[in-house]
């Protein structure tokens, strides 16, 4: 799945670009002897009439199982400084990732570089389902973008919450960036194939994206992550990505 942090840059394309494609390769290794995880996504998007549509294919390998799925993202303006995002992901017969993943988010600028958003997400796994409600406040100031995000998950008669903070600095274009992110709280984890649970989680991530240099409108991304889930060994991840516009 393309991260929310990535989508903002994809959508702010120049007037001369209408199409974009992205390929991301990610791998995670645990600090103790558990099988490595990997995630591969390929996305194709088009901007037209003020809206953006993104189609994506994905392959996830975890617990020595492989899940294959696809998704469609639609971004549409609501007038003024607002827009809506609808997303549907389908992975038939998946053992680890959600078999269906549906979300709707509303974004609204309120002046002074501030943007507020709220959304709902429903994820149905092989043996369980999870609902999530997200609220965020973000601000653009000069080359900087700051965002705080709260995700609330009601489950089994209790309500769990997780928070995250993101800081991103743009270069000469929105495709050139440096990003840091960290957060914690109770979040959805997959402790085993066919299982889903809410556990206390801490994470940190860093990402840099720069022009490749030899092809116009082509950028390379490098990312690193650290995650610690309650009751499981910590894991470290690396991501390599390519973005091409035309």
PDB file of C-alpha atoms in Angstrom:
ATOM      1  CA  UNK A   1       0.000   0.000   0.000  1.00  0.00           C
ATOM      2  CA  UNK A   2       1.313   3.484  -0.843  1.00  0.00           C
ATOM      3  CA  UNK A   3       1.886   5.377   2.378  1.00  0.00           C
ATOM      4  CA  UNK A   4      -0.103   8.529   3.131  1.00  0.00           C
ATOM      5  CA  UNK A   5       3.198  10.364   3.477  1.00  0.00           C
ATOM      6  CA  UNK A   6       4.022   9.522  -0.146  1.00  0.00           C
ATOM      7  CA  UNK A   7       0.654  10.437  -1.638  1.00  0.00           C
ATOM      8  CA  UNK A   8       0.912  14.160  -0.913  1.00  0.00           C
ATOM      9  CA  UNK A   9       3.981  14.423  -3.119  1.00  0.00           C
ATOM     10  CA  UNK A  10       2.453  12.278  -5.868  1.00  0.00           C
ATOM     11  CA  UNK A  11      -0.650  14.455  -6.064  1.00  0.00           C
ATOM     12  CA  UNK A  12       1.248  17.747  -6.266  1.00  0.00           C
ATOM     13  CA  UNK A  13       2.575  17.100  -9.745  1.00  0.00           C
ATOM     14  CA  UNK A  14       3.462  19.925 -12.122  1.00  0.00           C
ATOM     15  CA  UNK A  15       0.985  20.943 -14.814  1.00  0.00           C
ATOM     16  CA  UNK A  16       3.100  19.185 -17.449  1.00  0.00           C
ATOM     17  CA  UNK A  17       2.793  15.748 -15.828  1.00  0.00           C
ATOM     18  CA  UNK A  18      -0.400  13.713 -16.005  1.00  0.00           C
ATOM     19  CA  UNK A  19       0.812  10.168 -15.367  1.00  0.00           C
ATOM     20  CA  UNK A  20       3.087   8.712 -12.715  1.00  0.00           C
ATOM     21  CA  UNK A  21       4.326   5.230 -11.856  1.00  0.00           C
ATOM     22  CA  UNK A  22       5.973   3.941  -8.718  1.00  0.00           C
ATOM     23  CA  UNK A  23       7.743   0.727  -7.689  1.00  0.00           C
ATOM     24  CA  UNK A  24       8.634   0.017  -4.041  1.00  0.00           C
ATOM     25  CA  UNK A  25      10.598  -2.945  -2.633  1.00  0.00           C
ATOM     26  CA  UNK A  26      10.598  -3.362   1.156  1.00  0.00           C
ATOM     27  CA  UNK A  27      12.131  -5.962   3.475  1.00  0.00           C
ATOM     28  CA  UNK A  28      12.073  -6.386   7.263  1.00  0.00           C
ATOM     29  CA  UNK A  29      14.253  -8.595   9.458  1.00  0.00           C
ATOM     30  CA  UNK A  30      13.581  -9.517  13.088  1.00  0.00           C
ATOM     31  CA  UNK A  31      16.219  -9.246  15.809  1.00  0.00           C
ATOM     32  CA  UNK A  32      15.589 -12.878  16.710  1.00  0.00           C
ATOM     33  CA  UNK A  33      15.184 -15.899  14.475  1.00  0.00           C
ATOM     34  CA  UNK A  34      11.895 -15.346  12.691  1.00  0.00           C
ATOM     35  CA  UNK A  35      11.427 -15.407   8.942  1.00  0.00           C
ATOM     36  CA  UNK A  36      12.039 -12.136   7.114  1.00  0.00           C
ATOM     37  CA  UNK A  37       9.119 -10.111   5.747  1.00  0.00           C
ATOM     38  CA  UNK A  38       8.916  -8.450   2.348  1.00  0.00           C
ATOM     39  CA  UNK A  39       6.483  -6.196   0.547  1.00  0.00           C
ATOM     40  CA  UNK A  40       6.457  -5.249  -3.151  1.00  0.00           C
ATOM     41  CA  UNK A  41       4.103  -2.656  -4.650  1.00  0.00           C
ATOM     42  CA  UNK A  42       3.716  -1.282  -8.160  1.00  0.00           C
ATOM     43  CA  UNK A  43       1.419   1.696  -8.756  1.00  0.00           C
ATOM     44  CA  UNK A  44       0.179   3.628 -11.778  1.00  0.00           C
ATOM     45  CA  UNK A  45      -1.659   6.956 -11.407  1.00  0.00           C
ATOM     46  CA  UNK A  46      -3.265   9.617 -13.587  1.00  0.00           C
ATOM     47  CA  UNK A  47      -4.402  13.187 -12.918  1.00  0.00           C
ATOM     48  CA  UNK A  48      -7.349  14.462 -14.957  1.00  0.00           C
ATOM     49  CA  UNK A  49     -10.081  17.032 -14.387  1.00  0.00           C
ATOM     50  CA  UNK A  50      -8.773  17.882 -10.933  1.00  0.00           C
ATOM     51  CA  UNK A  51      -9.019  14.270  -9.744  1.00  0.00           C
ATOM     52  CA  UNK A  52      -6.362  11.603  -9.325  1.00  0.00           C
ATOM     53  CA  UNK A  53      -6.810   7.847  -9.698  1.00  0.00           C
ATOM     54  CA  UNK A  54      -4.124   5.394  -8.545  1.00  0.00           C
ATOM     55  CA  UNK A  55      -4.155   1.645  -9.203  1.00  0.00           C
ATOM     56  CA  UNK A  56      -1.749  -0.587  -7.318  1.00  0.00           C
ATOM     57  CA  UNK A  57      -0.687  -4.215  -7.231  1.00  0.00           C
ATOM     58  CA  UNK A  58       1.004  -5.727  -4.184  1.00  0.00           C
ATOM     59  CA  UNK A  59       2.740  -8.900  -3.027  1.00  0.00           C
ATOM     60  CA  UNK A  60       3.294  -9.446   0.718  1.00  0.00           C
ATOM     61  CA  UNK A  61       5.415 -12.283   2.118  1.00  0.00           C
ATOM     62  CA  UNK A  62       5.197 -12.943   5.866  1.00  0.00           C
ATOM     63  CA  UNK A  63       5.377 -16.060   8.048  1.00  0.00           C
ATOM     64  CA  UNK A  64       6.446 -17.984   4.923  1.00  0.00           C
ATOM     65  CA  UNK A  65       3.087 -17.127   3.305  1.00  0.00           C
ATOM     66  CA  UNK A  66       2.517 -15.043   0.191  1.00  0.00           C
ATOM     67  CA  UNK A  67      -0.531 -12.781  -0.260  1.00  0.00           C
ATOM     68  CA  UNK A  68      -1.354 -11.005  -3.529  1.00  0.00           C
ATOM     69  CA  UNK A  69      -3.778  -8.120  -3.885  1.00  0.00           C
ATOM     70  CA  UNK A  70      -4.617  -4.855  -5.583  1.00  0.00           C
ATOM     71  CA  UNK A  71      -6.171  -1.500  -4.780  1.00  0.00           C
ATOM     72  CA  UNK A  72      -7.736   1.605  -6.297  1.00  0.00           C
ATOM     73  CA  UNK A  73      -7.357   5.126  -4.840  1.00  0.00           C
ATOM     74  CA  UNK A  74      -9.496   8.065  -5.923  1.00  0.00           C
ATOM     75  CA  UNK A  75      -8.809  11.676  -4.923  1.00  0.00           C
ATOM     76  CA  UNK A  76     -11.365  14.341  -5.837  1.00  0.00           C
ATOM     77  CA  UNK A  77     -11.624  18.061  -4.974  1.00  0.00           C
ATOM     78  CA  UNK A  78     -14.566  19.284  -2.894  1.00  0.00           C
ATOM     79  CA  UNK A  79     -14.278  22.954  -3.723  1.00  0.00           C
ATOM     80  CA  UNK A  80     -12.137  25.541  -2.015  1.00  0.00           C
ATOM     81  CA  UNK A  81      -9.310  23.832  -0.126  1.00  0.00           C
ATOM     82  CA  UNK A  82     -11.006  20.487   0.514  1.00  0.00           C
ATOM     83  CA  UNK A  83     -10.701  17.072  -1.099  1.00  0.00           C
ATOM     84  CA  UNK A  84     -11.798  13.501  -0.447  1.00  0.00           C
ATOM     85  CA  UNK A  85      -9.937  10.202  -0.767  1.00  0.00           C
ATOM     86  CA  UNK A  86     -11.692   6.859  -1.257  1.00  0.00           C
ATOM     87  CA  UNK A  87      -9.646   3.650  -1.310  1.00  0.00           C
ATOM     88  CA  UNK A  88     -10.480  -0.029  -1.763  1.00  0.00           C
ATOM     89  CA  UNK A  89      -7.998  -2.890  -1.508  1.00  0.00           C
ATOM     90  CA  UNK A  90      -8.810  -6.514  -2.304  1.00  0.00           C
ATOM     91  CA  UNK A  91      -6.628  -9.567  -1.571  1.00  0.00           C
ATOM     92  CA  UNK A  92      -8.762 -12.698  -2.141  1.00  0.00           C
ATOM     93  CA  UNK A  93      -7.817 -15.632   0.085  1.00  0.00           C
ATOM     94  CA  UNK A  94      -5.110 -13.673   1.928  1.00  0.00           C
ATOM     95  CA  UNK A  95      -3.689 -15.303   5.072  1.00  0.00           C
ATOM     96  CA  UNK A  96      -1.768 -12.360   6.582  1.00  0.00           C
ATOM     97  CA  UNK A  97      -2.895  -9.027   5.125  1.00  0.00           C
ATOM     98  CA  UNK A  98      -6.532  -7.909   5.076  1.00  0.00           C
ATOM     99  CA  UNK A  99      -8.704  -9.591   2.453  1.00  0.00           C
ATOM    100  CA  UNK A 100     -10.699  -6.378   2.044  1.00  0.00           C
ATOM    101  CA  UNK A 101      -9.561  -2.907   3.119  1.00  0.00           C
ATOM    102  CA  UNK A 102     -11.906   0.057   2.617  1.00  0.00           C
ATOM    103  CA  UNK A 103     -11.221   3.641   3.715  1.00  0.00           C
ATOM    104  CA  UNK A 104     -12.654   7.137   3.267  1.00  0.00           C
ATOM    105  CA  UNK A 105     -10.845  10.349   4.300  1.00  0.00           C
ATOM    106  CA  UNK A 106     -11.865  14.000   4.145  1.00  0.00           C
ATOM    107  CA  UNK A 107      -9.271  16.818   4.079  1.00  0.00           C
ATOM    108  CA  UNK A 108      -9.932  20.535   4.576  1.00  0.00           C
ATOM    109  CA  UNK A 109      -7.606  23.529   4.645  1.00  0.00           C
ATOM    110  CA  UNK A 110      -8.499  26.112   7.293  1.00  0.00           C
ATOM    111  CA  UNK A 111      -6.027  28.890   6.463  1.00  0.00           C
ATOM    112  CA  UNK A 112      -2.579  29.790   7.698  1.00  0.00           C
ATOM    113  CA  UNK A 113      -1.135  26.664   6.087  1.00  0.00           C
ATOM    114  CA  UNK A 114      -3.205  24.376   8.338  1.00  0.00           C
ATOM    115  CA  UNK A 115      -5.062  21.290   7.158  1.00  0.00           C
ATOM    116  CA  UNK A 116      -7.413  19.058   9.155  1.00  0.00           C
ATOM    117  CA  UNK A 117      -8.554  15.581   8.183  1.00  0.00           C
ATOM    118  CA  UNK A 118     -10.743  12.762   9.444  1.00  0.00           C
ATOM    119  CA  UNK A 119     -11.363   9.294   8.144  1.00  0.00           C
ATOM    120  CA  UNK A 120     -12.756   5.806   8.636  1.00  0.00           C
ATOM    121  CA  UNK A 121     -11.185   2.469   7.686  1.00  0.00           C
ATOM    122  CA  UNK A 122     -12.524  -1.096   7.765  1.00  0.00           C
ATOM    123  CA  UNK A 123     -10.146  -4.053   7.438  1.00  0.00           C
ATOM    124  CA  UNK A 124     -11.460  -7.619   7.187  1.00  0.00           C
ATOM    125  CA  UNK A 125      -8.978 -10.440   7.750  1.00  0.00           C
ATOM    126  CA  UNK A 126      -9.412 -14.188   7.349  1.00  0.00           C
ATOM    127  CA  UNK A 127     -10.807 -14.628  10.876  1.00  0.00           C
ATOM    128  CA  UNK A 128     -11.506 -11.121  12.188  1.00  0.00           C
ATOM    129  CA  UNK A 129     -12.320  -7.532  11.304  1.00  0.00           C
ATOM    130  CA  UNK A 130     -11.082  -4.181  12.582  1.00  0.00           C
ATOM    131  CA  UNK A 131     -12.483  -0.619  12.427  1.00  0.00           C
ATOM    132  CA  UNK A 132     -10.269   2.460  12.655  1.00  0.00           C
ATOM    133  CA  UNK A 133     -11.073   6.161  13.015  1.00  0.00           C
ATOM    134  CA  UNK A 134      -8.298   8.656  12.222  1.00  0.00           C
ATOM    135  CA  UNK A 135      -7.924  12.381  12.969  1.00  0.00           C
ATOM    136  CA  UNK A 136      -4.983  14.539  11.983  1.00  0.00           C
ATOM    137  CA  UNK A 137      -3.787  18.136  11.952  1.00  0.00           C
ATOM    138  CA  UNK A 138      -1.076  19.242   9.551  1.00  0.00           C
ATOM    139  CA  UNK A 139       0.669  22.474   8.629  1.00  0.00           C
ATOM    140  CA  UNK A 140       2.712  23.654   5.663  1.00  0.00           C
ATOM    141  CA  UNK A 141       5.267  26.357   6.515  1.00  0.00           C
ATOM    142  CA  UNK A 142       7.912  27.246   3.966  1.00  0.00           C
ATOM    143  CA  UNK A 143       9.628  24.054   2.820  1.00  0.00           C
ATOM    144  CA  UNK A 144       8.338  22.159   5.874  1.00  0.00           C
ATOM    145  CA  UNK A 145       5.294  19.943   6.376  1.00  0.00           C
ATOM    146  CA  UNK A 146       4.329  18.879   9.916  1.00  0.00           C
ATOM    147  CA  UNK A 147       1.584  16.423  10.877  1.00  0.00           C
ATOM    148  CA  UNK A 148       0.183  14.913  14.045  1.00  0.00           C
ATOM    149  CA  UNK A 149      -2.144  11.930  13.696  1.00  0.00           C
ATOM    150  CA  UNK A 150      -4.417  10.028  16.100  1.00  0.00           C
ATOM    151  CA  UNK A 151      -5.862   6.605  15.226  1.00  0.00           C
ATOM    152  CA  UNK A 152      -8.595   5.164  17.449  1.00  0.00           C
ATOM    153  CA  UNK A 153      -9.544   1.469  17.245  1.00  0.00           C
ATOM    154  CA  UNK A 154     -12.626   0.146  19.076  1.00  0.00           C
ATOM    155  CA  UNK A 155     -12.393  -3.617  19.595  1.00  0.00           C
ATOM    156  CA  UNK A 156     -13.678  -6.200  22.106  1.00  0.00           C
ATOM    157  CA  UNK A 157     -15.505  -3.596  24.167  1.00  0.00           C
ATOM    158  CA  UNK A 158     -12.437  -1.373  24.583  1.00  0.00           C
ATOM    159  CA  UNK A 159     -10.991   1.580  22.709  1.00  0.00           C
ATOM    160  CA  UNK A 160      -7.297   1.723  21.828  1.00  0.00           C
ATOM    161  CA  UNK A 161      -5.354   4.672  20.444  1.00  0.00           C
ATOM    162  CA  UNK A 162      -2.059   5.345  18.683  1.00  0.00           C
ATOM    163  CA  UNK A 163      -0.380   8.649  17.836  1.00  0.00           C
ATOM    164  CA  UNK A 164       2.298   9.592  15.329  1.00  0.00           C
ATOM    165  CA  UNK A 165       4.298  12.703  14.436  1.00  0.00           C
ATOM    166  CA  UNK A 166       5.763  13.429  11.015  1.00  0.00           C
ATOM    167  CA  UNK A 167       8.206  16.103   9.835  1.00  0.00           C
ATOM    168  CA  UNK A 168       9.036  16.462   6.142  1.00  0.00           C
ATOM    169  CA  UNK A 169      11.243  18.988   4.359  1.00  0.00           C
ATOM    170  CA  UNK A 170      10.832  19.569   0.639  1.00  0.00           C
ATOM    171  CA  UNK A 171      13.583  20.505  -1.768  1.00  0.00           C
ATOM    172  CA  UNK A 172      13.146  22.440  -5.002  1.00  0.00           C
ATOM    173  CA  UNK A 173      10.076  20.316  -5.869  1.00  0.00           C
ATOM    174  CA  UNK A 174       7.619  18.194  -3.876  1.00  0.00           C
ATOM    175  CA  UNK A 175       9.377  15.089  -5.224  1.00  0.00           C
ATOM    176  CA  UNK A 176      12.598  16.037  -3.410  1.00  0.00           C
ATOM    177  CA  UNK A 177      12.179  15.459   0.306  1.00  0.00           C
ATOM    178  CA  UNK A 178      13.579  14.310   3.615  1.00  0.00           C
ATOM    179  CA  UNK A 179      11.153  12.821   6.146  1.00  0.00           C
ATOM    180  CA  UNK A 180      11.238  11.651   9.765  1.00  0.00           C
ATOM    181  CA  UNK A 181       8.349   9.913  11.548  1.00  0.00           C
ATOM    182  CA  UNK A 182       7.768   8.298  14.948  1.00  0.00           C
ATOM    183  CA  UNK A 183       4.813   7.082  16.974  1.00  0.00           C
ATOM    184  CA  UNK A 184       3.378   4.606  19.405  1.00  0.00           C
ATOM    185  CA  UNK A 185       0.291   3.206  21.055  1.00  0.00           C
ATOM    186  CA  UNK A 186      -1.939   0.197  20.453  1.00  0.00           C
ATOM    187  CA  UNK A 187      -2.022  -0.687  16.774  1.00  0.00           C
ATOM    188  CA  UNK A 188      -3.038  -3.595  14.544  1.00  0.00           C
ATOM    189  CA  UNK A 189      -0.380  -6.318  14.334  1.00  0.00           C
ATOM    190  CA  UNK A 190      -0.307  -9.792  12.786  1.00  0.00           C
ATOM    191  CA  UNK A 191       1.246 -12.121  15.389  1.00  0.00           C
ATOM    192  CA  UNK A 192       0.910 -15.083  13.037  1.00  0.00           C
ATOM    193  CA  UNK A 193      -0.581 -16.202   9.751  1.00  0.00           C
ATOM    194  CA  UNK A 194      -4.348 -15.836   9.890  1.00  0.00           C
ATOM    195  CA  UNK A 195      -4.193 -13.785  13.124  1.00  0.00           C
ATOM    196  CA  UNK A 196      -4.788 -10.111  13.903  1.00  0.00           C
ATOM    197  CA  UNK A 197      -4.443  -8.372  17.257  1.00  0.00           C
ATOM    198  CA  UNK A 198      -4.104  -4.968  18.919  1.00  0.00           C
ATOM    199  CA  UNK A 199      -0.760  -4.617  20.694  1.00  0.00           C
ATOM    200  CA  UNK A 200       1.356  -1.815  22.070  1.00  0.00           C
ATOM    201  CA  UNK A 201       3.723  -0.710  19.334  1.00  0.00           C
ATOM    202  CA  UNK A 202       6.562   1.783  18.938  1.00  0.00           C
ATOM    203  CA  UNK A 203       8.000   2.747  15.568  1.00  0.00           C
ATOM    204  CA  UNK A 204      10.384   5.170  13.895  1.00  0.00           C
ATOM    205  CA  UNK A 205      11.051   5.777  10.207  1.00  0.00           C
ATOM    206  CA  UNK A 206      13.215   7.920   7.938  1.00  0.00           C
ATOM    207  CA  UNK A 207      12.939   8.473   4.207  1.00  0.00           C
ATOM    208  CA  UNK A 208      14.775  10.477   1.563  1.00  0.00           C
ATOM    209  CA  UNK A 209      13.759  10.968  -2.069  1.00  0.00           C
ATOM    210  CA  UNK A 210      15.965  12.642  -4.669  1.00  0.00           C
ATOM    211  CA  UNK A 211      16.195  12.949  -8.474  1.00  0.00           C
ATOM    212  CA  UNK A 212      17.936  10.019 -10.089  1.00  0.00           C
ATOM    213  CA  UNK A 213      19.858  12.411 -12.304  1.00  0.00           C
ATOM    214  CA  UNK A 214      20.023  10.511 -15.584  1.00  0.00           C
ATOM    215  CA  UNK A 215      16.315  10.667 -16.473  1.00  0.00           C
ATOM    216  CA  UNK A 216      14.077  13.708 -16.215  1.00  0.00           C
ATOM    217  CA  UNK A 217      11.196  13.388 -13.726  1.00  0.00           C
ATOM    218  CA  UNK A 218      12.612  10.146 -12.267  1.00  0.00           C
ATOM    219  CA  UNK A 219      13.326   9.948  -8.530  1.00  0.00           C
ATOM    220  CA  UNK A 220      14.789   7.331  -6.212  1.00  0.00           C
ATOM    221  CA  UNK A 221      13.663   6.738  -2.618  1.00  0.00           C
ATOM    222  CA  UNK A 222      15.548   5.166   0.284  1.00  0.00           C
ATOM    223  CA  UNK A 223      13.829   4.445   3.597  1.00  0.00           C
ATOM    224  CA  UNK A 224      14.584   2.782   6.932  1.00  0.00           C
ATOM    225  CA  UNK A 225      12.195   1.648   9.697  1.00  0.00           C
ATOM    226  CA  UNK A 226      12.325   0.273  13.230  1.00  0.00           C
ATOM    227  CA  UNK A 227       9.292  -1.360  14.877  1.00  0.00           C
ATOM    228  CA  UNK A 228       8.762  -2.946  18.293  1.00  0.00           C
ATOM    229  CA  UNK A 229       5.502  -4.860  18.900  1.00  0.00           C
ATOM    230  CA  UNK A 230       4.542  -6.017  22.388  1.00  0.00           C
ATOM    231  CA  UNK A 231       5.520  -9.646  22.932  1.00  0.00           C
ATOM    232  CA  UNK A 232       7.549  -9.930  19.718  1.00  0.00           C
ATOM    233  CA  UNK A 233      11.170  -9.246  18.751  1.00  0.00           C
ATOM    234  CA  UNK A 234      11.877  -5.850  17.224  1.00  0.00           C
ATOM    235  CA  UNK A 235      12.360  -5.649  13.486  1.00  0.00           C
ATOM    236  CA  UNK A 236      14.313  -3.407  11.127  1.00  0.00           C
ATOM    237  CA  UNK A 237      13.305  -2.582   7.575  1.00  0.00           C
ATOM    238  CA  UNK A 238      14.690  -1.051   4.390  1.00  0.00           C
ATOM    239  CA  UNK A 239      12.798   0.305   1.376  1.00  0.00           C
ATOM    240  CA  UNK A 240      13.972   1.109  -2.136  1.00  0.00           C
ATOM    241  CA  UNK A 241      11.597   2.934  -4.476  1.00  0.00           C
ATOM    242  CA  UNK A 242      11.479   4.531  -7.912  1.00  0.00           C
ATOM    243  CA  UNK A 243       9.047   7.268  -9.022  1.00  0.00           C
ATOM    244  CA  UNK A 244       8.593   8.289 -12.665  1.00  0.00           C
ATOM    245  CA  UNK A 245       6.372  11.084 -14.034  1.00  0.00           C
ATOM    246  CA  UNK A 246       5.431  11.936 -17.607  1.00  0.00           C
TER     247      UNK A 246
END
